[in-house]
Amino acid sequence: MNPKKDKAKRGDTSRFIQAPKGMHDLLASEEPYWERIESVARDIVRFFNFSKIDTPILEYADLFRKTTGEGTDIVEKEMYVLKTKGGDLLALRPEFTPSICRAYLQHSLSRLGQPQKLYYFGPVFRHDRPQLGRYRQFTQLGFDILGGMNDPIHDAQSILILTCLLEEVGIKNISLKINSIGCRVCRPIYKKQLLNYFKNKEGELCADCVNRLKTNPLSLLDCKNESCVNIRTEAPNFLDKLCTTCSSHFKSVLEYLDELKISYALDHQLVRGLDYYNRTVFEVFIEGEGGGVGAVGGGGRYDYLMEALGGHLTPAVGWSCGVERIVSVMKAQNVKLPMKFVKRVYLMHAGDSAKKKALGLIRDLWAEGIPVSESLAKGSLRAQLKSADKEGVALALILGQKEIYENSVILRNMRTGLQENFPLDRIVVEIKKRWRELGNTR
Ligand code: AMP
């Protein structure tokens, strides 16, 4: 046996079954970032009076075909579709917006008051080519405003919430791109002009774009292929072709953003690739450090989506962010997470008779709602202290021979090292008092 080789073999985990390509485990070291993002999102939910909604991870595949669109990459190439034993075609949701609208119609949410302001957080699936910031399972969080008036102030409010979230989690150098892609009146006219423009250059387009000429001409503006990007530099500008209603809607959105001092760049080639958007569309990128992941969030108005599902014309606007991308930017920008005060004690024991009593004390603390960490199988007090330090707890309890005899326990302040003895029947009150004091000095 060669111990060196054996060790190397132990370090090499590739011989074990791996997580599917483009899908990742979320380990404890990542958790603080996720907790921070969710906690900021929850604060925003409370502040702006949104409600949380959860929808099934599986939906009828038709839901996305009718809304996200047949000709889109998401539906055509990236959707995970499965046939159930009963013969239904279900899809792992590739995004949330269609599910939110389906739920809005299914449960007549409009009756609960308008607009409905909904928040979601959960996994989505796209069978894309994995690369930096692009996964096959990732997590989206989003805020949508559904129903009520078609008022540009909701577009601006939606963008305000997006910037509040990103700034509050500590992200800097946010760059907002915005565009309007018109309505049923002006879009067909623009599409025709766009088609004429690209038809003349059909020979130079990539195969996907040649197909897009038939299925979804607007998405020609979304192609990442270098030659297609070059071809479209001279493409007609939608902002020049908007009808008066769309133009005035867009102008108002920009005025609200100016009022909020949210800076933006007009990008007349931003179309967002999905079928259901109309009027305002926007995306948020990060400049400099962390920006390599691509857009961290994007959204827009989708007034026609409910109609596509058989409902009435319903004004709606919202966005979604990729949580993995936000985490990646936070790490790249070295965002410091707020120090969390851990409300948990560490129980140590010294000697066999203390070990015997330890589980009973844990049961008593459980009944009092005091979370406990321990390393019961470790004999040495020094090793237990080391583990307690590593966990970052503020308080520890030490049970020794003498304490058992006296029906007491030592309370140790892990930050100062100060140790005091308390009768067991007073310890819970004392721990809660210390937590209050420590919480206030954070
Ligand atoms: P979309 O629904 O494509 O507009 O995406 C909304 C947000 O989800 C994007 O701005 C990204 O932050 C994130 N996102 C989209 N696709 C992926 C992916 N494949 N992997 C990770 N995050 C993604």
Coordinates of C-alpha atoms in Angstrom, one line a residue, residues 53-60 63-64 67-68 91-107 109 118 120 123-124 144 146 276 302 305-306 309:
I53 CA -46.7 33.3 -3.3
D54 CA -45.3 29.8 -3.9
T55 CA -46.3 27.9 -7.0
P56 CA -45.6 24.2 -8.0
I57 CA -42.2 23.5 -9.5
L58 CA -44.0 21.5 -12.2
E59 CA -46.6 23.1 -14.4
Y60 CA -48.4 22.0 -17.6
L63 CA -48.5 27.3 -19.7
F64 CA -45.0 28.3 -20.9
T67 CA -46.9 32.7 -22.6
T68 CA -43.1 32.7 -22.6
A91 CA -42.5 21.2 -17.4
L92 CA -40.0 22.0 -14.6
R93 CA -40.7 25.7 -14.5
P94 CA -38.1 27.7 -16.4
E95 CA -39.3 31.0 -14.9
F96 CA -42.0 32.2 -12.5
T97 CA -44.1 34.9 -14.3
P98 CA -46.5 32.5 -16.2
S99 CA -47.1 30.5 -13.0
I100 CA -47.8 33.7 -11.0
C101 CA -50.4 34.8 -13.7
R102 CA -51.9 31.3 -13.8
A103 CA -52.4 31.4 -10.0
Y104 CA -53.8 34.9 -10.2
L105 CA -56.5 33.7 -12.6
Q106 CA -57.0 30.3 -11.0
H107 CA -57.7 31.8 -7.6
L109 CA -56.7 37.0 -6.9
L118 CA -46.7 39.4 -5.1
Y120 CA -41.7 34.7 -5.0
P123 CA -35.8 27.2 -8.0
V124 CA -36.2 27.3 -11.8
D144 CA -44.7 41.5 -9.5
L146 CA -50.7 42.7 -11.1
Y276 CA -45.1 38.4 -23.2
Y302 CA -46.6 42.2 -19.4
L305 CA -50.1 37.7 -20.5
M306 CA -53.4 37.1 -18.7
L309 CA -54.2 32.4 -20.6

